[in-house]
Amino acid sequence: MPRQSANAEARLLEVYRLVGSAQTDVALTKAESLVRDVPNFQLAQLVYGDLLMARTQPLPIMGNAPATLVGKAQDRLAQLRLEANRRLTALRDRPPVGALPAQFIALPPTTRHAIAVDVSRSRLYLFENGPDGLRLIADHYASIGKLGPEKSFEGDQRTPLGVYYITSRLNASQLTDFYGAGALPLNYPNEYDRRLGRTGSGIWLHGVPSDSYARSPESTDGCVALANPELQSILDQVQPRTTPVVIARSLQWVTPIKVEPQRRSVQNMIEGWRVARASGDIGRVMSFYSPQFASGNKDFSRWRQTVERDVSQLRGKAIELKDLAILGWQDKGDILVVTFGEVAQGQRAGSVKRQYWGKEGGLWKIFYEGVIG
């Protein structure tokens, strides 16, 4: 990827800052340099045109294209203005220092990165997980579905909202030019989506065609699309299967200390399930499961048989939950997405499981459990 493209947004925002401080001559010079380096950045071209026009007449608004052009491309100009607004809002309205999206309750050290998408701001946030926990390391403009968020069925051109995981990595050589630098498929529909009857597939984080720099804020068939240099930086860092992706209508930012009581409470609850499972008391174990439990072709009754068999095979051995990840979601109800490795005493490895917990009568219950690796 050309180095000039990697910081194109920062350069555009600098042009806007200069315009805001009435340094239009400097802004024009920088805008000219930007469109020369990144000629397919359409919003930058529009701003450059504004600044050229401003040398001859006052501009009532940014994106003040001639009337003949407005008549031919009214929708495209509206999308470019919306893109400018989303980028500027992200510049002015930064997340509080040290704050994290509320959905990230607990992530293990083996989860090296996490991603959150704020649909209302057309913004993707990339976090790195280090010794001191999650830290925001980058954020990028992103495009979503033509008809907005909240996907519910195949072909509705909406982007899903929820907690997902990256399932694989697809390089540009495996795809057509439409997807640009590559793609990171997500596990939509997840088990909560299926519970609500949501359908569809093929929801990815991906790039844009090589003749484009970025897409309009609402222009995909449901995926999240980023400029190729920015998508490439994510492809180079994140790992499939362990990287969570939260897509929210609007992210709620909280400090780690504020979410600490919730984290302890949820971890204690999961520990209660672990102790019950190791105890061999089937009734005690099943008290953690919802009567509406479903996993594949197993309902609550058939799942009880599975638990009885698994507990019998353990023969009283303790189990350890390794690399415990807990993510929260609030939709039609409160949801927890819990992922861990289940390792029996005396063993070095075990199966990786994912549970979905929901509130029923004020109590957390498991409505899905399955092996994912």
mmCIF file of C-alpha atoms in Angstrom:
data_model
loop_
_atom_site.group_PDB
_atom_site.id
_atom_site.type_symbol
_atom_site.label_atom_id
_atom_site.label_comp_id
_atom_site.label_asym_id
_atom_site.label_seq_id
_atom_site.Cartn_x
_atom_site.Cartn_y
_atom_site.Cartn_z
ATOM 1 C CA MET A 1 0.000 0.000 0.000
ATOM 2 C CA PRO A 2 1.365 3.488 -0.858
ATOM 3 C CA ARG A 3 2.604 5.282 2.241
ATOM 4 C CA GLN A 4 0.693 8.399 1.144
ATOM 5 C CA SER A 5 -2.606 6.503 1.495
ATOM 6 C CA ALA A 6 -1.934 5.263 5.012
ATOM 7 C CA ASN A 7 -2.507 8.663 6.644
ATOM 8 C CA ALA A 8 -4.930 10.153 4.102
ATOM 9 C CA GLU A 9 -7.666 10.741 6.669
ATOM 10 C CA ALA A 10 -5.301 12.534 9.044
ATOM 11 C CA ARG A 11 -4.217 14.771 6.182
ATOM 12 C CA LEU A 12 -7.827 15.534 5.253
ATOM 13 C CA LEU A 13 -8.705 16.379 8.844
ATOM 14 C CA GLU A 14 -5.693 18.710 8.959
ATOM 15 C CA VAL A 15 -7.144 20.527 5.928
ATOM 16 C CA TYR A 16 -10.441 20.911 7.785
ATOM 17 C CA ARG A 17 -8.603 22.254 10.866
ATOM 18 C CA LEU A 18 -6.845 24.846 8.727
ATOM 19 C CA VAL A 19 -10.120 25.910 7.108
ATOM 20 C CA GLY A 20 -11.655 26.239 10.570
ATOM 21 C CA SER A 21 -8.832 28.535 11.651
ATOM 22 C CA ALA A 22 -9.165 30.622 8.452
ATOM 23 C CA GLN A 23 -5.815 29.442 7.029
ATOM 24 C CA THR A 24 -7.324 28.744 3.631
ATOM 25 C CA ASP A 25 -4.150 29.253 1.595
ATOM 26 C CA VAL A 26 -2.269 26.643 3.642
ATOM 27 C CA ALA A 27 -5.331 24.388 3.514
ATOM 28 C CA LEU A 28 -5.421 24.648 -0.285
ATOM 29 C CA THR A 29 -1.741 23.681 -0.564
ATOM 30 C CA LYS A 30 -2.239 20.651 1.658
ATOM 31 C CA ALA A 31 -5.444 19.632 -0.132
ATOM 32 C CA GLU A 32 -3.667 19.829 -3.497
ATOM 33 C CA SER A 33 -0.874 17.615 -2.153
ATOM 34 C CA LEU A 34 -3.386 15.126 -0.778
ATOM 35 C CA VAL A 35 -5.361 14.674 -3.999
ATOM 36 C CA ARG A 36 -2.119 14.351 -5.946
ATOM 37 C CA ASP A 37 -0.946 11.542 -3.646
ATOM 38 C CA VAL A 38 -4.368 9.853 -3.263
ATOM 39 C CA PRO A 39 -6.345 10.784 -6.395
ATOM 40 C CA ASN A 40 -9.149 8.277 -5.708
ATOM 41 C CA PHE A 41 -10.056 9.893 -2.355
ATOM 42 C CA GLN A 42 -13.307 11.481 -3.548
ATOM 43 C CA LEU A 43 -14.034 13.453 -0.377
ATOM 44 C CA ALA A 44 -10.580 15.016 -0.555
ATOM 45 C CA GLN A 45 -11.246 15.953 -4.193
ATOM 46 C CA LEU A 46 -14.491 17.648 -3.148
ATOM 47 C CA VAL A 47 -12.745 19.640 -0.424
ATOM 48 C CA TYR A 48 -10.003 20.633 -2.864
ATOM 49 C CA GLY A 49 -12.664 21.860 -5.286
ATOM 50 C CA ASP A 50 -14.290 23.879 -2.479
ATOM 51 C CA LEU A 51 -11.015 25.582 -1.658
ATOM 52 C CA LEU A 52 -10.342 26.432 -5.298
ATOM 53 C CA MET A 53 -13.831 27.912 -5.634
ATOM 54 C CA ALA A 54 -13.379 29.861 -2.388
ATOM 55 C CA ARG A 55 -10.637 31.884 -4.085
ATOM 56 C CA THR A 56 -13.227 33.455 -6.359
ATOM 57 C CA GLN A 57 -16.404 33.566 -4.240
ATOM 58 C CA PRO A 58 -17.664 32.895 -0.693
ATOM 59 C CA LEU A 59 -18.729 29.303 0.016
ATOM 60 C CA PRO A 60 -22.123 28.892 1.714
ATOM 61 C CA ILE A 61 -21.333 25.263 2.606
ATOM 62 C CA MET A 62 -18.540 22.759 2.120
ATOM 63 C CA GLY A 63 -19.261 20.569 -0.895
ATOM 64 C CA ASN A 64 -20.820 23.483 -2.751
ATOM 65 C CA ALA A 65 -20.773 21.876 -6.182
ATOM 66 C CA PRO A 66 -22.174 23.652 -9.247
ATOM 67 C CA ALA A 67 -25.914 23.261 -9.761
ATOM 68 C CA THR A 68 -25.434 21.227 -12.950
ATOM 69 C CA LEU A 69 -23.335 18.684 -11.034
ATOM 70 C CA VAL A 70 -25.728 18.590 -8.071
ATOM 71 C CA GLY A 71 -28.544 17.682 -10.432
ATOM 72 C CA LYS A 72 -26.562 14.773 -11.853
ATOM 73 C CA ALA A 73 -25.119 13.413 -8.620
ATOM 74 C CA GLN A 74 -27.298 14.627 -5.776
ATOM 75 C CA ASP A 75 -27.220 11.334 -3.866
ATOM 76 C CA ARG A 76 -23.458 10.987 -4.211
ATOM 77 C CA LEU A 77 -22.861 14.529 -2.947
ATOM 78 C CA ALA A 78 -25.175 13.871 0.001
ATOM 79 C CA GLN A 79 -23.158 10.760 0.855
ATOM 80 C CA LEU A 80 -19.877 12.671 0.608
ATOM 81 C CA ARG A 81 -21.213 15.366 2.925
ATOM 82 C CA LEU A 82 -22.345 12.663 5.353
ATOM 83 C CA GLU A 83 -18.900 11.073 5.156
ATOM 84 C CA ALA A 84 -17.296 14.427 5.948
ATOM 85 C CA ASN A 85 -19.632 14.888 8.900
ATOM 86 C CA ARG A 86 -18.853 11.411 10.278
ATOM 87 C CA ARG A 87 -15.090 11.917 9.955
ATOM 88 C CA LEU A 88 -15.236 15.356 11.598
ATOM 89 C CA THR A 89 -17.442 14.079 14.414
ATOM 90 C CA ALA A 90 -14.880 11.358 15.132
ATOM 91 C CA LEU A 91 -12.195 14.036 15.274
ATOM 92 C CA ARG A 92 -14.110 16.276 17.686
ATOM 93 C CA ASP A 93 -15.754 13.599 19.808
ATOM 94 C CA ARG A 94 -12.954 11.306 20.954
ATOM 95 C CA PRO A 95 -13.525 8.409 23.395
ATOM 96 C CA PRO A 96 -12.588 9.298 26.992
ATOM 97 C CA VAL A 97 -8.953 8.502 27.744
ATOM 98 C CA GLY A 98 -8.631 5.012 29.221
ATOM 99 C CA ALA A 99 -12.299 4.145 28.579
ATOM 100 C CA LEU A 100 -13.464 0.988 26.796
ATOM 101 C CA PRO A 101 -16.709 -0.156 25.170
ATOM 102 C CA ALA A 102 -18.979 -1.567 27.893
ATOM 103 C CA GLN A 103 -19.237 -4.889 26.037
ATOM 104 C CA PHE A 104 -15.623 -5.824 26.863
ATOM 105 C CA ILE A 105 -16.135 -7.325 30.335
ATOM 106 C CA ALA A 106 -13.070 -9.609 30.512
ATOM 107 C CA LEU A 107 -10.516 -10.759 27.937
ATOM 108 C CA PRO A 108 -7.581 -13.122 28.574
ATOM 109 C CA PRO A 109 -3.961 -12.307 27.641
ATOM 110 C CA THR A 110 -4.235 -14.757 24.722
ATOM 111 C CA THR A 111 -6.766 -12.404 23.107
ATOM 112 C CA ARG A 112 -4.262 -9.976 21.614
ATOM 113 C CA HIS A 113 -6.730 -7.601 19.963
ATOM 114 C CA ALA A 114 -10.377 -6.574 20.043
ATOM 115 C CA ILE A 115 -12.481 -4.520 17.635
ATOM 116 C CA ALA A 116 -15.532 -2.326 18.183
ATOM 117 C CA VAL A 117 -17.647 -0.637 15.503
ATOM 118 C CA ASP A 118 -19.800 2.413 16.283
ATOM 119 C CA VAL A 119 -22.378 2.514 13.500
ATOM 120 C CA SER A 120 -23.676 6.001 14.387
ATOM 121 C CA ARG A 121 -20.174 7.400 13.832
ATOM 122 C CA SER A 122 -19.110 5.139 10.933
ATOM 123 C CA ARG A 123 -16.088 4.293 13.046
ATOM 124 C CA LEU A 124 -14.068 1.169 13.771
ATOM 125 C CA TYR A 125 -11.864 1.075 16.893
ATOM 126 C CA LEU A 126 -8.923 -1.319 17.240
ATOM 127 C CA PHE A 127 -7.660 -2.287 20.708
ATOM 128 C CA GLU A 128 -4.487 -4.054 21.766
ATOM 129 C CA ASN A 129 -4.492 -6.259 24.858
ATOM 130 C CA GLY A 130 -1.349 -5.889 26.974
ATOM 131 C CA PRO A 131 -0.197 -6.289 30.591
ATOM 132 C CA ASP A 132 -2.424 -3.384 31.638
ATOM 133 C CA GLY A 133 -5.468 -4.565 29.682
ATOM 134 C CA LEU A 134 -7.057 -3.208 26.533
ATOM 135 C CA ARG A 135 -5.694 -0.029 24.978
ATOM 136 C CA LEU A 136 -7.080 1.846 21.967
ATOM 137 C CA ILE A 137 -4.351 1.901 19.314
ATOM 138 C CA ALA A 138 -6.193 2.998 16.148
ATOM 139 C CA ASP A 139 -9.567 4.028 14.795
ATOM 140 C CA HIS A 140 -10.775 4.227 11.214
ATOM 141 C CA TYR A 141 -13.693 5.473 9.147
ATOM 142 C CA ALA A 142 -15.908 2.546 8.100
ATOM 143 C CA SER A 143 -18.892 1.979 5.798
ATOM 144 C CA ILE A 144 -21.930 -0.147 6.701
ATOM 145 C CA GLY A 145 -25.066 -1.487 5.019
ATOM 146 C CA LYS A 146 -27.112 0.567 2.549
ATOM 147 C CA LEU A 147 -30.178 0.382 4.791
ATOM 148 C CA GLY A 148 -28.315 0.914 8.055
ATOM 149 C CA PRO A 149 -27.854 -1.390 11.053
ATOM 150 C CA GLU A 150 -29.825 -4.235 12.677
ATOM 151 C CA LYS A 151 -29.728 -7.058 10.173
ATOM 152 C CA SER A 152 -32.565 -9.547 10.489
ATOM 153 C CA PHE A 153 -32.793 -11.542 7.246
ATOM 154 C CA GLU A 154 -30.815 -12.574 4.171
ATOM 155 C CA GLY A 155 -30.440 -9.802 1.608
ATOM 156 C CA ASP A 156 -31.841 -6.951 3.737
ATOM 157 C CA GLN A 157 -28.693 -4.830 3.104
ATOM 158 C CA ARG A 158 -28.289 -4.122 6.811
ATOM 159 C CA THR A 159 -25.287 -4.598 9.082
ATOM 160 C CA PRO A 160 -25.833 -6.863 12.114
ATOM 161 C CA LEU A 161 -25.562 -5.564 15.657
ATOM 162 C CA GLY A 162 -24.039 -7.828 18.288
ATOM 163 C CA VAL A 163 -20.961 -9.635 19.580
ATOM 164 C CA TYR A 164 -19.074 -11.633 16.967
ATOM 165 C CA TYR A 165 -15.719 -13.307 16.393
ATOM 166 C CA ILE A 166 -13.421 -13.256 13.384
ATOM 167 C CA THR A 167 -13.496 -16.789 11.947
ATOM 168 C CA SER A 168 -10.767 -16.633 9.284
ATOM 169 C CA ARG A 169 -8.517 -14.385 7.224
ATOM 170 C CA LEU A 170 -8.835 -13.999 3.449
ATOM 171 C CA ASN A 171 -6.013 -12.349 1.531
ATOM 172 C CA ALA A 172 -6.477 -10.277 -1.620
ATOM 173 C CA SER A 173 -5.158 -13.159 -3.754
ATOM 174 C CA GLN A 174 -8.130 -15.265 -2.641
ATOM 175 C CA LEU A 175 -10.737 -12.650 -3.578
ATOM 176 C CA THR A 176 -11.904 -10.415 -6.398
ATOM 177 C CA ASP A 177 -10.809 -6.784 -6.522
ATOM 178 C CA PHE A 178 -14.183 -5.774 -5.036
ATOM 179 C CA TYR A 179 -12.895 -6.734 -1.563
ATOM 180 C CA GLY A 180 -9.645 -4.805 -1.879
ATOM 181 C CA ALA A 181 -6.823 -5.727 0.514
ATOM 182 C CA GLY A 182 -8.664 -8.754 1.938
ATOM 183 C CA ALA A 183 -11.389 -9.760 4.347
ATOM 184 C CA LEU A 184 -12.076 -10.987 7.867
ATOM 185 C CA PRO A 185 -15.307 -13.049 7.968
ATOM 186 C CA LEU A 186 -17.456 -12.892 11.125
ATOM 187 C CA ASN A 187 -19.560 -15.623 12.753
ATOM 188 C CA TYR A 188 -22.882 -14.017 11.856
ATOM 189 C CA PRO A 189 -25.460 -15.322 12.575
ATOM 190 C CA ASN A 190 -24.298 -16.245 16.062
ATOM 191 C CA GLU A 191 -26.345 -18.424 18.393
ATOM 192 C CA TYR A 192 -28.268 -15.451 19.777
ATOM 193 C CA ASP A 193 -29.126 -14.321 16.247
ATOM 194 C CA ARG A 194 -30.396 -17.825 15.423
ATOM 195 C CA ARG A 195 -32.468 -17.831 18.613
ATOM 196 C CA LEU A 196 -34.196 -14.684 17.329
ATOM 197 C CA GLY A 197 -34.693 -16.133 13.834
ATOM 198 C CA ARG A 198 -32.150 -13.881 12.134
ATOM 199 C CA THR A 199 -30.808 -15.183 8.844
ATOM 200 C CA GLY A 200 -28.095 -14.342 6.326
ATOM 201 C CA SER A 201 -24.388 -14.986 5.953
ATOM 202 C CA GLY A 202 -21.193 -13.561 4.503
ATOM 203 C CA ILE A 203 -20.773 -10.645 6.911
ATOM 204 C CA TRP A 204 -17.151 -9.552 6.650
ATOM 205 C CA LEU A 205 -14.769 -6.752 7.494
ATOM 206 C CA HIS A 206 -13.194 -6.029 4.112
ATOM 207 C CA GLY A 207 -11.485 -3.456 1.917
ATOM 208 C CA VAL A 208 -12.624 -1.533 -1.160
ATOM 209 C CA PRO A 209 -11.939 -1.859 -4.916
ATOM 210 C CA SER A 210 -8.514 -0.632 -6.028
ATOM 211 C CA ASP A 211 -10.001 2.318 -7.943
ATOM 212 C CA SER A 212 -11.544 3.692 -4.718
ATOM 213 C CA TYR A 213 -10.136 5.053 -1.501
ATOM 214 C CA ALA A 214 -13.279 4.737 0.627
ATOM 215 C CA ARG A 215 -16.964 3.933 0.282
ATOM 216 C CA SER A 216 -19.933 6.031 1.335
ATOM 217 C CA PRO A 217 -21.036 5.698 4.976
ATOM 218 C CA GLU A 218 -24.024 3.517 4.025
ATOM 219 C CA SER A 219 -23.150 1.622 0.861
ATOM 220 C CA THR A 220 -22.437 -2.064 1.540
ATOM 221 C CA ASP A 221 -24.729 -5.092 1.445
ATOM 222 C CA GLY A 222 -24.256 -5.517 5.206
ATOM 223 C CA CYS A 223 -20.491 -5.817 5.640
ATOM 224 C CA VAL A 224 -18.162 -3.293 7.265
ATOM 225 C CA ALA A 225 -15.797 -1.808 4.656
ATOM 226 C CA LEU A 226 -12.600 0.153 5.294
ATOM 227 C CA ALA A 227 -9.991 1.890 3.146
ATOM 228 C CA ASN A 228 -7.445 -0.673 1.974
ATOM 229 C CA PRO A 229 -4.415 0.690 3.882
ATOM 230 C CA GLU A 230 -6.420 0.684 7.103
ATOM 231 C CA LEU A 231 -7.880 -2.768 6.501
ATOM 232 C CA GLN A 232 -4.390 -4.054 5.712
ATOM 233 C CA SER A 233 -3.070 -2.826 9.067
ATOM 234 C CA ILE A 234 -5.829 -4.799 10.794
ATOM 235 C CA LEU A 235 -5.207 -7.898 8.656
ATOM 236 C CA ASP A 236 -1.548 -7.760 9.683
ATOM 237 C CA GLN A 237 -2.353 -7.713 13.404
ATOM 238 C CA VAL A 238 -5.493 -9.570 14.446
ATOM 239 C CA GLN A 239 -5.892 -13.319 14.859
ATOM 240 C CA PRO A 240 -8.911 -15.329 13.685
ATOM 241 C CA ARG A 241 -11.000 -17.207 16.281
ATOM 242 C CA THR A 242 -9.751 -15.221 19.298
ATOM 243 C CA THR A 243 -10.520 -11.649 18.163
ATOM 244 C CA PRO A 244 -13.958 -10.363 19.200
ATOM 245 C CA VAL A 245 -15.799 -7.774 17.107
ATOM 246 C CA VAL A 246 -18.559 -5.736 18.735
ATOM 247 C CA ILE A 247 -20.887 -3.887 16.333
ATOM 248 C CA ALA A 248 -23.126 -1.417 18.163
ATOM 249 C CA ARG A 249 -25.564 1.252 17.076
ATOM 250 C CA SER A 250 -23.695 3.566 19.438
ATOM 251 C CA LEU A 251 -20.832 2.531 21.717
ATOM 252 C CA GLN A 252 -21.070 3.200 25.439
ATOM 253 C CA TRP A 253 -17.611 3.994 26.820
ATOM 254 C CA VAL A 254 -16.859 3.083 30.434
ATOM 255 C CA THR A 255 -13.745 3.094 32.599
ATOM 256 C CA PRO A 256 -12.368 -0.312 33.636
ATOM 257 C CA ILE A 257 -12.940 0.517 37.300
ATOM 258 C CA LYS A 258 -16.643 1.112 36.626
ATOM 259 C CA VAL A 259 -17.111 -2.310 35.025
ATOM 260 C CA GLU A 260 -15.064 -4.113 37.710
ATOM 261 C CA PRO A 261 -18.065 -5.021 39.966
ATOM 262 C CA GLN A 262 -19.883 -6.503 36.972
ATOM 263 C CA ARG A 263 -16.763 -8.401 35.942
ATOM 264 C CA ARG A 264 -16.315 -9.929 39.416
ATOM 265 C CA SER A 265 -19.992 -10.848 39.649
ATOM 266 C CA VAL A 266 -20.035 -12.581 36.255
ATOM 267 C CA GLN A 267 -16.747 -14.382 36.895
ATOM 268 C CA ASN A 268 -18.090 -15.646 40.235
ATOM 269 C CA MET A 269 -21.209 -16.928 38.498
ATOM 270 C CA ILE A 270 -19.158 -18.787 35.873
ATOM 271 C CA GLU A 271 -16.950 -20.165 38.640
ATOM 272 C CA GLY A 272 -20.113 -21.477 40.294
ATOM 273 C CA TRP A 273 -20.945 -23.357 37.087
ATOM 274 C CA ARG A 274 -17.402 -24.795 36.944
ATOM 275 C CA VAL A 275 -17.529 -26.017 40.551
ATOM 276 C CA ALA A 276 -20.974 -27.547 40.018
ATOM 277 C CA ARG A 277 -19.796 -29.367 36.892
ATOM 278 C CA ALA A 278 -16.770 -30.779 38.717
ATOM 279 C CA SER A 279 -18.915 -31.848 41.697
ATOM 280 C CA GLY A 280 -20.837 -34.464 39.724
ATOM 281 C CA ASP A 281 -24.197 -33.169 41.034
ATOM 282 C CA ILE A 282 -26.297 -33.202 37.840
ATOM 283 C CA GLY A 283 -29.217 -31.298 39.352
ATOM 284 C CA ARG A 284 -26.879 -28.570 40.541
ATOM 285 C CA VAL A 285 -25.226 -28.347 37.135
ATOM 286 C CA MET A 286 -28.519 -28.214 35.251
ATOM 287 C CA SER A 287 -29.773 -25.383 37.477
ATOM 288 C CA PHE A 288 -27.454 -23.137 35.450
ATOM 289 C CA TYR A 289 -29.221 -24.012 32.173
ATOM 290 C CA SER A 290 -32.362 -22.500 30.676
ATOM 291 C CA PRO A 291 -35.413 -24.721 30.081
ATOM 292 C CA GLN A 292 -35.296 -23.198 26.561
ATOM 293 C CA PHE A 293 -31.723 -24.452 26.055
ATOM 294 C CA ALA A 294 -30.876 -25.532 22.506
ATOM 295 C CA SER A 295 -27.607 -26.691 20.935
ATOM 296 C CA GLY A 296 -27.864 -28.312 17.528
ATOM 297 C CA ASN A 297 -30.563 -30.983 17.857
ATOM 298 C CA LYS A 298 -30.341 -31.062 21.648
ATOM 299 C CA ASP A 299 -32.980 -29.472 23.842
ATOM 300 C CA PHE A 300 -32.802 -29.200 27.634
ATOM 301 C CA SER A 301 -33.659 -32.880 28.187
ATOM 302 C CA ARG A 302 -31.117 -34.211 25.690
ATOM 303 C CA TRP A 303 -28.504 -31.792 26.978
ATOM 304 C CA ARG A 304 -28.983 -33.207 30.469
ATOM 305 C CA GLN A 305 -28.030 -36.618 29.054
ATOM 306 C CA THR A 306 -24.901 -35.089 27.513
ATOM 307 C CA VAL A 307 -23.948 -33.473 30.834
ATOM 308 C CA GLU A 308 -24.491 -36.763 32.679
ATOM 309 C CA ARG A 309 -22.177 -38.547 30.253
ATOM 310 C CA ASP A 310 -19.500 -35.828 30.457
ATOM 311 C CA VAL A 311 -19.610 -35.721 34.256
ATOM 312 C CA SER A 312 -19.333 -39.505 34.388
ATOM 313 C CA GLN A 313 -16.240 -39.398 32.182
ATOM 314 C CA LEU A 314 -14.621 -36.806 34.442
ATOM 315 C CA ARG A 315 -14.852 -39.256 37.369
ATOM 316 C CA GLY A 316 -14.616 -36.518 39.932
ATOM 317 C CA LYS A 317 -11.673 -34.720 38.325
ATOM 318 C CA ALA A 318 -11.545 -30.971 38.700
ATOM 319 C CA ILE A 319 -11.770 -28.850 35.571
ATOM 320 C CA GLU A 320 -10.002 -25.616 34.747
ATOM 321 C CA LEU A 321 -11.377 -22.847 32.541
ATOM 322 C CA LYS A 322 -8.465 -21.436 30.546
ATOM 323 C CA ASP A 323 -8.392 -18.177 28.568
ATOM 324 C CA LEU A 324 -11.815 -17.072 29.812
ATOM 325 C CA ALA A 325 -13.330 -14.322 27.637
ATOM 326 C CA ILE A 326 -16.568 -12.579 28.663
ATOM 327 C CA LEU A 327 -18.421 -10.131 26.449
ATOM 328 C CA GLY A 328 -21.753 -8.505 27.177
ATOM 329 C CA TRP A 329 -24.601 -7.433 24.934
ATOM 330 C CA GLN A 330 -27.922 -5.717 25.481
ATOM 331 C CA ASP A 331 -30.644 -6.163 22.881
ATOM 332 C CA LYS A 332 -34.057 -7.595 23.580
ATOM 333 C CA GLY A 333 -32.470 -8.785 26.822
ATOM 334 C CA ASP A 334 -29.139 -9.006 28.618
ATOM 335 C CA ILE A 335 -26.679 -11.431 26.993
ATOM 336 C CA LEU A 336 -23.247 -12.810 27.907
ATOM 337 C CA VAL A 337 -20.955 -14.467 25.356
ATOM 338 C CA VAL A 338 -18.496 -16.651 27.299
ATOM 339 C CA THR A 339 -15.584 -18.497 25.652
ATOM 340 C CA PHE A 340 -13.031 -20.733 27.393
ATOM 341 C CA GLY A 341 -10.880 -23.812 27.116
ATOM 342 C CA GLU A 342 -12.149 -26.642 29.356
ATOM 343 C CA VAL A 343 -9.220 -28.687 30.656
ATOM 344 C CA ALA A 344 -9.683 -31.635 33.004
ATOM 345 C CA GLN A 345 -7.248 -32.258 35.836
ATOM 346 C CA GLY A 346 -4.211 -34.165 34.597
ATOM 347 C CA GLN A 347 -4.652 -33.064 30.994
ATOM 348 C CA ARG A 348 -2.664 -30.417 29.131
ATOM 349 C CA ALA A 349 -5.382 -29.344 26.700
ATOM 350 C CA GLY A 350 -9.097 -29.632 26.146
ATOM 351 C CA SER A 351 -11.946 -28.433 23.976
ATOM 352 C CA VAL A 352 -12.715 -24.746 23.407
ATOM 353 C CA LYS A 353 -16.308 -23.983 24.299
ATOM 354 C CA ARG A 354 -18.642 -21.041 23.897
ATOM 355 C CA GLN A 355 -21.688 -20.379 26.023
ATOM 356 C CA TYR A 356 -24.486 -17.866 25.593
ATOM 357 C CA TRP A 357 -26.142 -16.732 28.824
ATOM 358 C CA GLY A 358 -29.388 -14.773 29.046
ATOM 359 C CA LYS A 359 -31.431 -13.229 31.847
ATOM 360 C CA GLU A 360 -34.600 -15.166 32.739
ATOM 361 C CA GLY A 361 -36.638 -13.900 35.654
ATOM 362 C CA GLY A 362 -33.680 -11.836 36.761
ATOM 363 C CA LEU A 363 -31.331 -14.859 36.822
ATOM 364 C CA TRP A 364 -28.573 -15.723 34.358
ATOM 365 C CA LYS A 365 -29.164 -19.003 32.506
ATOM 366 C CA ILE A 366 -27.192 -20.759 29.745
ATOM 367 C CA PHE A 367 -29.300 -21.100 26.598
ATOM 368 C CA TYR A 368 -26.537 -22.406 24.323
ATOM 369 C CA GLU A 369 -23.271 -24.278 24.768
ATOM 370 C CA GLY A 370 -21.065 -25.802 22.118
ATOM 371 C CA VAL A 371 -17.524 -26.742 21.164
ATOM 372 C CA ILE A 372 -15.906 -24.325 18.714
ATOM 373 C CA GLY A 373 -12.444 -25.877 18.432
#
